[in-house]
Tab-separated table of C-alpha atoms in Angstrom:
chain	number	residue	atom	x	y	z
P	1	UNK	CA	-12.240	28.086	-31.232
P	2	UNK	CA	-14.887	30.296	-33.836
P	3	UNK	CA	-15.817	33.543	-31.809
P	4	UNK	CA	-19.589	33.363	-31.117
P	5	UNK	CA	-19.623	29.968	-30.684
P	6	UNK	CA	-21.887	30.268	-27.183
P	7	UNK	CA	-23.895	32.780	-29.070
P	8	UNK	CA	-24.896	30.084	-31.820
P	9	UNK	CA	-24.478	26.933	-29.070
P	10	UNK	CA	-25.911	28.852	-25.986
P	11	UNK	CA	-26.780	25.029	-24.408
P	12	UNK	CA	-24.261	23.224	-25.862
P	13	UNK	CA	-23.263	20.164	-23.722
P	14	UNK	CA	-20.633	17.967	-25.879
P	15	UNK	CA	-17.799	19.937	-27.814
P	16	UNK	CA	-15.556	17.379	-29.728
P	17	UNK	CA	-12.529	19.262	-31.205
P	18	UNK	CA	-9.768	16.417	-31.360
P	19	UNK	CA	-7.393	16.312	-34.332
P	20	UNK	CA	-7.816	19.567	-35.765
P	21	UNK	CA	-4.481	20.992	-35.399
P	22	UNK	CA	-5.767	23.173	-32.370
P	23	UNK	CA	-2.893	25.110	-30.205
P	24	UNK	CA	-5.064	27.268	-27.960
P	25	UNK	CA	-8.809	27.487	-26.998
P	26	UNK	CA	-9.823	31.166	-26.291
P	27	UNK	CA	-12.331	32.430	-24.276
P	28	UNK	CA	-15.121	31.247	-26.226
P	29	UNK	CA	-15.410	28.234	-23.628
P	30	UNK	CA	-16.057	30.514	-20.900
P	31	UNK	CA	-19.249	31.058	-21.887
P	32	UNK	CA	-20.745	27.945	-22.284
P	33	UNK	CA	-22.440	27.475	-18.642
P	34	UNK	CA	-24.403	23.365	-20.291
P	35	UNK	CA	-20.947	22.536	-21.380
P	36	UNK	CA	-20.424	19.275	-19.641
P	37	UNK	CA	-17.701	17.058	-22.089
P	38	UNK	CA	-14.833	18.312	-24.219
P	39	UNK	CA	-13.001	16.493	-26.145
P	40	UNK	CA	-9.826	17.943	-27.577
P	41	UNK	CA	-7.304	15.136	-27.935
P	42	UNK	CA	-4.466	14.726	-30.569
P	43	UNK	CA	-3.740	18.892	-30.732
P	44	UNK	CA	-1.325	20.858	-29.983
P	45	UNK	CA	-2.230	22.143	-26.694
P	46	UNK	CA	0.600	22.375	-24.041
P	47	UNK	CA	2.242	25.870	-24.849
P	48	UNK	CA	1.454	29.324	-23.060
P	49	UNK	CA	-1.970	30.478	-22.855
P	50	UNK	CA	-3.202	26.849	-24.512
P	51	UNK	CA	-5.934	27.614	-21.935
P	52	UNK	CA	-8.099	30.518	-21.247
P	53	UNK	CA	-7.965	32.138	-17.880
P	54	UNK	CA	-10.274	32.160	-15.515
P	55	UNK	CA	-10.868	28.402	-16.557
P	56	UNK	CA	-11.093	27.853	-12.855
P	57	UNK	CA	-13.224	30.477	-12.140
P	58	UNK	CA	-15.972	30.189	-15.469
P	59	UNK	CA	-19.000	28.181	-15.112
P	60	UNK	CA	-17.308	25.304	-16.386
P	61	UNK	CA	-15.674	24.789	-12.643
P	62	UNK	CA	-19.359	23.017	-11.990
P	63	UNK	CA	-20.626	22.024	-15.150
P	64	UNK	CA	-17.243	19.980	-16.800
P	65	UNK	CA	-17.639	16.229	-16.057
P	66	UNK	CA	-15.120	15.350	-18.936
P	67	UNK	CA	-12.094	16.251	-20.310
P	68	UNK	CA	-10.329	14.987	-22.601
P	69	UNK	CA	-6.517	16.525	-23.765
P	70	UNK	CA	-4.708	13.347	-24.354
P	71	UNK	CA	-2.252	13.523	-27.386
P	72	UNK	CA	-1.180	17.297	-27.131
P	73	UNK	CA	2.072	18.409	-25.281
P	74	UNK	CA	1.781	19.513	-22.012
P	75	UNK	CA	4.618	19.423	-20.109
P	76	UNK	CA	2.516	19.869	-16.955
P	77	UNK	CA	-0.411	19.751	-15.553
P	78	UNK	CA	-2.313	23.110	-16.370
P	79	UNK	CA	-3.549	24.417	-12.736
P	80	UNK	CA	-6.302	25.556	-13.800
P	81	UNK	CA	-7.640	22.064	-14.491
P	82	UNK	CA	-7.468	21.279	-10.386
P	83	UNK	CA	-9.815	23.986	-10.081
P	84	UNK	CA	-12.368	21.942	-12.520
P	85	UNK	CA	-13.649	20.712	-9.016
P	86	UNK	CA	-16.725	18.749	-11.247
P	87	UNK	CA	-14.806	16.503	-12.873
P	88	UNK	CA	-15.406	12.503	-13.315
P	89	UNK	CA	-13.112	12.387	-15.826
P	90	UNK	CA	-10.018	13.291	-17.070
P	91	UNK	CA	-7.434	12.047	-19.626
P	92	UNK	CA	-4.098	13.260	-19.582
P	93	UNK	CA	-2.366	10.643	-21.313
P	94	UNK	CA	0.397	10.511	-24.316
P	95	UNK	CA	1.597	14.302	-23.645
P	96	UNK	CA	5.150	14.993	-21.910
P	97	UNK	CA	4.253	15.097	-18.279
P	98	UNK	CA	7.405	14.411	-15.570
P	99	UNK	CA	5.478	14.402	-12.644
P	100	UNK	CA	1.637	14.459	-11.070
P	101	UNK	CA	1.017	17.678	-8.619
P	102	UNK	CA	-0.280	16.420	-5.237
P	103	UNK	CA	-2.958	19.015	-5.609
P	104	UNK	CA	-4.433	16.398	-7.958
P	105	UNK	CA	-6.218	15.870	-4.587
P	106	UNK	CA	-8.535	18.961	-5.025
P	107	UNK	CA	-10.587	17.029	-7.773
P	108	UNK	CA	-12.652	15.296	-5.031
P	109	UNK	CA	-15.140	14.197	-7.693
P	110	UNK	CA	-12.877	12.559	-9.867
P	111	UNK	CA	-13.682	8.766	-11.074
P	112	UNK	CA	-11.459	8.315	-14.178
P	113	UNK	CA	-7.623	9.657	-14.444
P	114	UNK	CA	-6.061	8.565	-17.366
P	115	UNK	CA	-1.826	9.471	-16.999
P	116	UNK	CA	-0.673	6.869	-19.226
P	117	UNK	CA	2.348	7.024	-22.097
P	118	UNK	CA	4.395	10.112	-20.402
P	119	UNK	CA	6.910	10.279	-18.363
P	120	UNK	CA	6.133	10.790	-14.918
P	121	UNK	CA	8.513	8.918	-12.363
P	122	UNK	CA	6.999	8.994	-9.275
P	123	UNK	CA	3.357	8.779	-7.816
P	124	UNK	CA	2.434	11.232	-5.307
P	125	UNK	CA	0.662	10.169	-2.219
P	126	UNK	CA	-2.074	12.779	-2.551
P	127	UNK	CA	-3.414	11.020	-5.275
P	128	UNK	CA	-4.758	8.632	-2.460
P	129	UNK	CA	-7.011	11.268	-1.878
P	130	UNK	CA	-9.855	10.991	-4.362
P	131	UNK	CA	-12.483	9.098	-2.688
P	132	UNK	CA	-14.258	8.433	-6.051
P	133	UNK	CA	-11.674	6.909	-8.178
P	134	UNK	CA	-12.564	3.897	-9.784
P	135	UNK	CA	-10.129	3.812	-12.623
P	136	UNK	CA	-6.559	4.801	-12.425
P	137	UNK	CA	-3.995	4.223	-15.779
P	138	UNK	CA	-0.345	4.719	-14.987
P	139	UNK	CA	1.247	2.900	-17.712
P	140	UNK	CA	3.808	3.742	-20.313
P	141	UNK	CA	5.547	5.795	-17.540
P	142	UNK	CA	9.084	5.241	-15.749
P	143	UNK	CA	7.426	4.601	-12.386
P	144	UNK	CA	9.331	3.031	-9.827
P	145	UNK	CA	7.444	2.222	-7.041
P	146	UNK	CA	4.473	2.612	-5.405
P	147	UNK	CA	3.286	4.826	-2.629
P	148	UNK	CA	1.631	2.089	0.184
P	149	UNK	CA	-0.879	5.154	0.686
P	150	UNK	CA	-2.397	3.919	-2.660
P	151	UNK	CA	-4.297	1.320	-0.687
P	152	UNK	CA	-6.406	4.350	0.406
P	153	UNK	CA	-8.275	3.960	-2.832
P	154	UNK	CA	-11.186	2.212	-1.755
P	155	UNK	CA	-13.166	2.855	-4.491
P	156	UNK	CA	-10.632	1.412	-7.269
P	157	UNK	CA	-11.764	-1.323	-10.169
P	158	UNK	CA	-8.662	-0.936	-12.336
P	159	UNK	CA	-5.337	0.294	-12.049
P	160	UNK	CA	-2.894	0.022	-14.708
P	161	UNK	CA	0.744	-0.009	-14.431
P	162	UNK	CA	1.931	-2.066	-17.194
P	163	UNK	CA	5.398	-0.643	-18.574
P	164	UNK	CA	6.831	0.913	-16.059
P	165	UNK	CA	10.061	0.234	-13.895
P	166	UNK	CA	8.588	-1.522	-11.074
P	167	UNK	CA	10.719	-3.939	-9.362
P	168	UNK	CA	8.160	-4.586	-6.341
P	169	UNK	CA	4.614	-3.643	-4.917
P	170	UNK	CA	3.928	-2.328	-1.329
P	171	UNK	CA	2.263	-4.850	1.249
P	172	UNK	CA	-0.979	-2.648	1.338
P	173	UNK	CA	-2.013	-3.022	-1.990
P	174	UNK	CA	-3.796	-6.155	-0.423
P	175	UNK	CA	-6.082	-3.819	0.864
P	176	UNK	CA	-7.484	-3.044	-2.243
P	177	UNK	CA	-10.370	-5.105	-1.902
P	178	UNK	CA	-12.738	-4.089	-4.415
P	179	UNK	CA	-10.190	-4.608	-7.380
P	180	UNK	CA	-11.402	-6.445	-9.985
P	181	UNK	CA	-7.901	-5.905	-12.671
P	182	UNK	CA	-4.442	-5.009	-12.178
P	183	UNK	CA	-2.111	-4.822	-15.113
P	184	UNK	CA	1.369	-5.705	-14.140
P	185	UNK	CA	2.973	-6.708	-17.564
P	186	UNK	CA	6.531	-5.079	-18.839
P	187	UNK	CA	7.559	-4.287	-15.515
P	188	UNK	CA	10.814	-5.791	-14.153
P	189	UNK	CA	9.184	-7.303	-11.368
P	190	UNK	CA	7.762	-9.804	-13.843
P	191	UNK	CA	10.735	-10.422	-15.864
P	192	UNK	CA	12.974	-11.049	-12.901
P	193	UNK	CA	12.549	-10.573	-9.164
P	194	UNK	CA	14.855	-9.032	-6.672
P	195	UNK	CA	15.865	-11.246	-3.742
P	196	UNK	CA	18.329	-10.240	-1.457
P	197	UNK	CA	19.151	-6.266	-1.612
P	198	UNK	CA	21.607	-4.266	0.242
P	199	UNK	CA	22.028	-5.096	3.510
P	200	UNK	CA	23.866	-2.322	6.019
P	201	UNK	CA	24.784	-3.624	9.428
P	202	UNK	CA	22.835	-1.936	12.419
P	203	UNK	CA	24.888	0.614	14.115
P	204	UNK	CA	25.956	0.327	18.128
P	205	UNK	CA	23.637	2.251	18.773
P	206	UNK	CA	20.748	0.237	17.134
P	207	UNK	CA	22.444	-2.802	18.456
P	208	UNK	CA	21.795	-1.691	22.238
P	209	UNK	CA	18.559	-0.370	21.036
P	210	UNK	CA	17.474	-4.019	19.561
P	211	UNK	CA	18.698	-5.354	23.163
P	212	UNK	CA	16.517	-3.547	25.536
P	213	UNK	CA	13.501	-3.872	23.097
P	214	UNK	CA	14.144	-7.915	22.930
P	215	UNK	CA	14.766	-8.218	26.267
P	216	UNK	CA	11.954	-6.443	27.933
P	217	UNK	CA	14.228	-4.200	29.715
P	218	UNK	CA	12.547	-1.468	31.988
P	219	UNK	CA	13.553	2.028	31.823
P	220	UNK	CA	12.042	5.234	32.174
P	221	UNK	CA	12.212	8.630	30.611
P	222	UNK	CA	14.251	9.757	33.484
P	223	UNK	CA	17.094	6.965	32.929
P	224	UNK	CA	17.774	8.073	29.551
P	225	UNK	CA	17.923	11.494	27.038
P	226	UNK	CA	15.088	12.157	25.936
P	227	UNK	CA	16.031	11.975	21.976
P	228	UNK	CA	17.202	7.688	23.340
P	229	UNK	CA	13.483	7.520	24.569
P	230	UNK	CA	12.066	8.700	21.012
P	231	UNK	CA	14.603	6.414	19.717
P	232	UNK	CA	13.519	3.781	21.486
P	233	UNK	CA	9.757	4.122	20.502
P	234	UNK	CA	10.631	3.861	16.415
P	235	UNK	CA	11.083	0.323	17.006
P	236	UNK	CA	9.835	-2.192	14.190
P	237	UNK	CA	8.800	-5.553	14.981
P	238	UNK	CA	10.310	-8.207	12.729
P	239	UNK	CA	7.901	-10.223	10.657
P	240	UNK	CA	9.351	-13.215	11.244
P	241	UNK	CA	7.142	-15.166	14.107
P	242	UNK	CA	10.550	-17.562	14.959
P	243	UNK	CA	12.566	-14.199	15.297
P	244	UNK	CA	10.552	-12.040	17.950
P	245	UNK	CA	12.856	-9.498	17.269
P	246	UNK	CA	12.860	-5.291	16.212
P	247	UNK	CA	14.931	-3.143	13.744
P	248	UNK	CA	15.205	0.427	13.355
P	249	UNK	CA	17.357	1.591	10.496
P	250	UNK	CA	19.055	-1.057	9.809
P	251	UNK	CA	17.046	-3.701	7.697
P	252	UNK	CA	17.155	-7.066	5.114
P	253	UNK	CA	14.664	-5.900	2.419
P	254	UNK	CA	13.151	-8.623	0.414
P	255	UNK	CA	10.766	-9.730	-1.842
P	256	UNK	CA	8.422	-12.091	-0.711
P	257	UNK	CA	5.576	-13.725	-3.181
P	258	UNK	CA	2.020	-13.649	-0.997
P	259	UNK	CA	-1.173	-15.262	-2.264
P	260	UNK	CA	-3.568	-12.429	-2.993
P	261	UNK	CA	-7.062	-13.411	-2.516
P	262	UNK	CA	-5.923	-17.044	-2.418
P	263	UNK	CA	-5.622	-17.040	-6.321
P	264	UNK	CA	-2.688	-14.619	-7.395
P	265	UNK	CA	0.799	-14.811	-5.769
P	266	UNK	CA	2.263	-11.106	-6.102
P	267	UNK	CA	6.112	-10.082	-5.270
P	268	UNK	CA	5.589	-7.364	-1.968
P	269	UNK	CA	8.419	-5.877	-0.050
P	270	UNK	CA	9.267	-7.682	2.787
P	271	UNK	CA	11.510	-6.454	5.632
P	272	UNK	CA	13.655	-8.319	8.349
P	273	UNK	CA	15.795	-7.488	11.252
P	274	UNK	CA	18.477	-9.409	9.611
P	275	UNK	CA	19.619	-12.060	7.008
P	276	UNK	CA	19.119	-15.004	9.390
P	277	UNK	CA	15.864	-13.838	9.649
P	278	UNK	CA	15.252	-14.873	5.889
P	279	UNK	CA	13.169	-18.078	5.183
P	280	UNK	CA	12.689	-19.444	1.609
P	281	UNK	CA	10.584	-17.632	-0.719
P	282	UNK	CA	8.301	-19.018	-3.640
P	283	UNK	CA	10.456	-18.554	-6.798
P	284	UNK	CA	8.811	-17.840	-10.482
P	285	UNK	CA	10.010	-20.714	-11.429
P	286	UNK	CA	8.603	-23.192	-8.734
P	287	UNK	CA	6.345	-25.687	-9.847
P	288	UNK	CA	5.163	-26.993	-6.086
P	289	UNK	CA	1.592	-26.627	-5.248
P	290	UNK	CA	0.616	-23.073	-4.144
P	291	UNK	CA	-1.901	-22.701	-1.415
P	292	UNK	CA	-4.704	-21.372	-4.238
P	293	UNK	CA	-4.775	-24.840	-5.586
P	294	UNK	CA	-5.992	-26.146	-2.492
P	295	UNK	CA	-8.954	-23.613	-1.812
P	296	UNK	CA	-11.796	-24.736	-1.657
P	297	UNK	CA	-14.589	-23.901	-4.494
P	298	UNK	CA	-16.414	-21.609	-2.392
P	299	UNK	CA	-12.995	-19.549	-1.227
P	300	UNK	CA	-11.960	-19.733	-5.616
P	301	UNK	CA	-15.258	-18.193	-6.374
P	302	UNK	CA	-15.060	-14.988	-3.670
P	303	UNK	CA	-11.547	-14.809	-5.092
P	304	UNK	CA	-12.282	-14.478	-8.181
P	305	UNK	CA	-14.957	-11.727	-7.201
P	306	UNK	CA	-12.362	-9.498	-5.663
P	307	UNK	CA	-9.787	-10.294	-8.333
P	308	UNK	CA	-10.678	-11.064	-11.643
P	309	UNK	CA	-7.967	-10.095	-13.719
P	310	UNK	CA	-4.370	-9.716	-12.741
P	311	UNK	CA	-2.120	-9.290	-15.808
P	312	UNK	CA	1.542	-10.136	-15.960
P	313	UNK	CA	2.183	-10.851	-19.349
């Protein structure tokens, strides 16, 4: 950046440096206190000392609402920019990052993370943190799954996870009520769906353990060690209602397709005490009637409130 740039810009409150070949930004910035969007995408920011320091610690820790460093080469995300506790916004996307730091938590403020088209591989459950967030793009990644804490996000719209390696989706993401578009497409999940995975038989142990649970049987901490009595207590209750059942390692994990707002069917991992506990599940290729097509108008119309886009393909 030109020295005595905040002596010529003293109140300078947008600063759009994007595509100019940029590999550092000194200390300059530090001194712009009305500074409240910068824009320096398509650089090539990412190497030591890209940023100045005491980025955390200048005035623009309160005054930044957005930031924009998508395009450069960051390998990481600089630690200084969790200290940037104004932030609304921040884009992060098309650089080289593996992985999102759970302190990604500290930017309480935060409405808008852009992460897409790097290569992170795993979504931290911090992230579920930010009260604010509204938007949330995760695509172009190598994601795998995603953390059921995510459902935490009360405030999402959007959330974007097209192109990834997702295979299912947690439960609890039907708790996001208040999303209105979730981008699914290029994932394997869409392509193909996983139906019956690895299945390891419960131990003797677990076997006993499933007995006394089922059957009601009485004891007390004083009838058994006390590590049997936590043991006991980490039951899981099957899902099926014909089963009645519990599980505690030893599980059949499935996918099962559930209507989502009575207008989408998405796969969600779906657990069972054991493969006779299975019962048919809706197939991609089914052409029966789903339950959505027999809601009523009214029931369509809140659907399509909650959810109005869901995209697959």
């Amino acid at each position: 950046l030109p020295a005595g740039l905040s002596q010529w810009f003293p109140a300078l409150e947008v600063l759009d440096v994007s595509g100019t070949g940029l590999a550092e930004m000194g200390t300059e910035l530090l001194s712009l206190p009305s500074l409240h969007t910068l824009l320096a995408k398509n650089n090539r920011l990412g190497g030591p000392g890209s940023l100045p320091k005491g980025l955390g610690q200048a005035p623009l820790a309160r005054s930044l609402r957005v930031l924009n460093l998508s395009g450069n080469r960051f390998s990481e995300v600089p630690p200084a920019l969790l200290r940037l506790r104004g932030l609304r916004s921040l884009s992060l996307g098309g650089n080289r990052l593996h992985s999102i730091p759970p302190d990604i938590q500290e930017l309480q403020s935060l409405e808008f993370l852009y992460l897409g088209g790097n290569f992170i591989t795993a979504i931290p459950p911090e992230l579920a943190k930010l009260p604010s967030l509204r938007y949330l793009v995760l695509c172009d990644n190598k994601i795998q799954s995603i953390p059921p804490q995510l459902a935490q996000l009360h405030s999402l719209r959007s959330l974007s996870l097209h192109n990834n390696l997702l295979t299912y989706l947690p439960r609890e993401i039907l708790n996001l009520v208040h999303l209105e578009e979730l981008s699914l497409r290029g994932n394997p999940l869409v392509v193909r769906f996983v139906r019956d995975l690895t299945y390891n038989p419960p131990s003797l142990q677990e076997l006993a353990g499933r007995t006394v649970k089922a059957r009601n049987i009485p004891y007390a901490p004083s009838d058994l060690p006390e590590s049997l009595v936590r043991y006991l207590s980490l039951a899981s209750n099957c899902p099926n209602p014909k089963c009645g059942g519990v599980y505690f390692d030893s599980c059949v994990r499935q996918i099962k397709f559930v209507d989502f707002c009575g207008k989408y069917r998405l796969p969600l991992m779906h657990y069972l005490c054991s493969p006779e506990c299975s019962s048919p599940f809706s197939s991609a290729s089914q052409s029966s009637t789903s339950q959505s097509e027999s809601d009523s108008e009214d029931e369509a119309s809140v659907a399509a409130h909650r959810m109005q886009k869901v995209l697959l393909g």
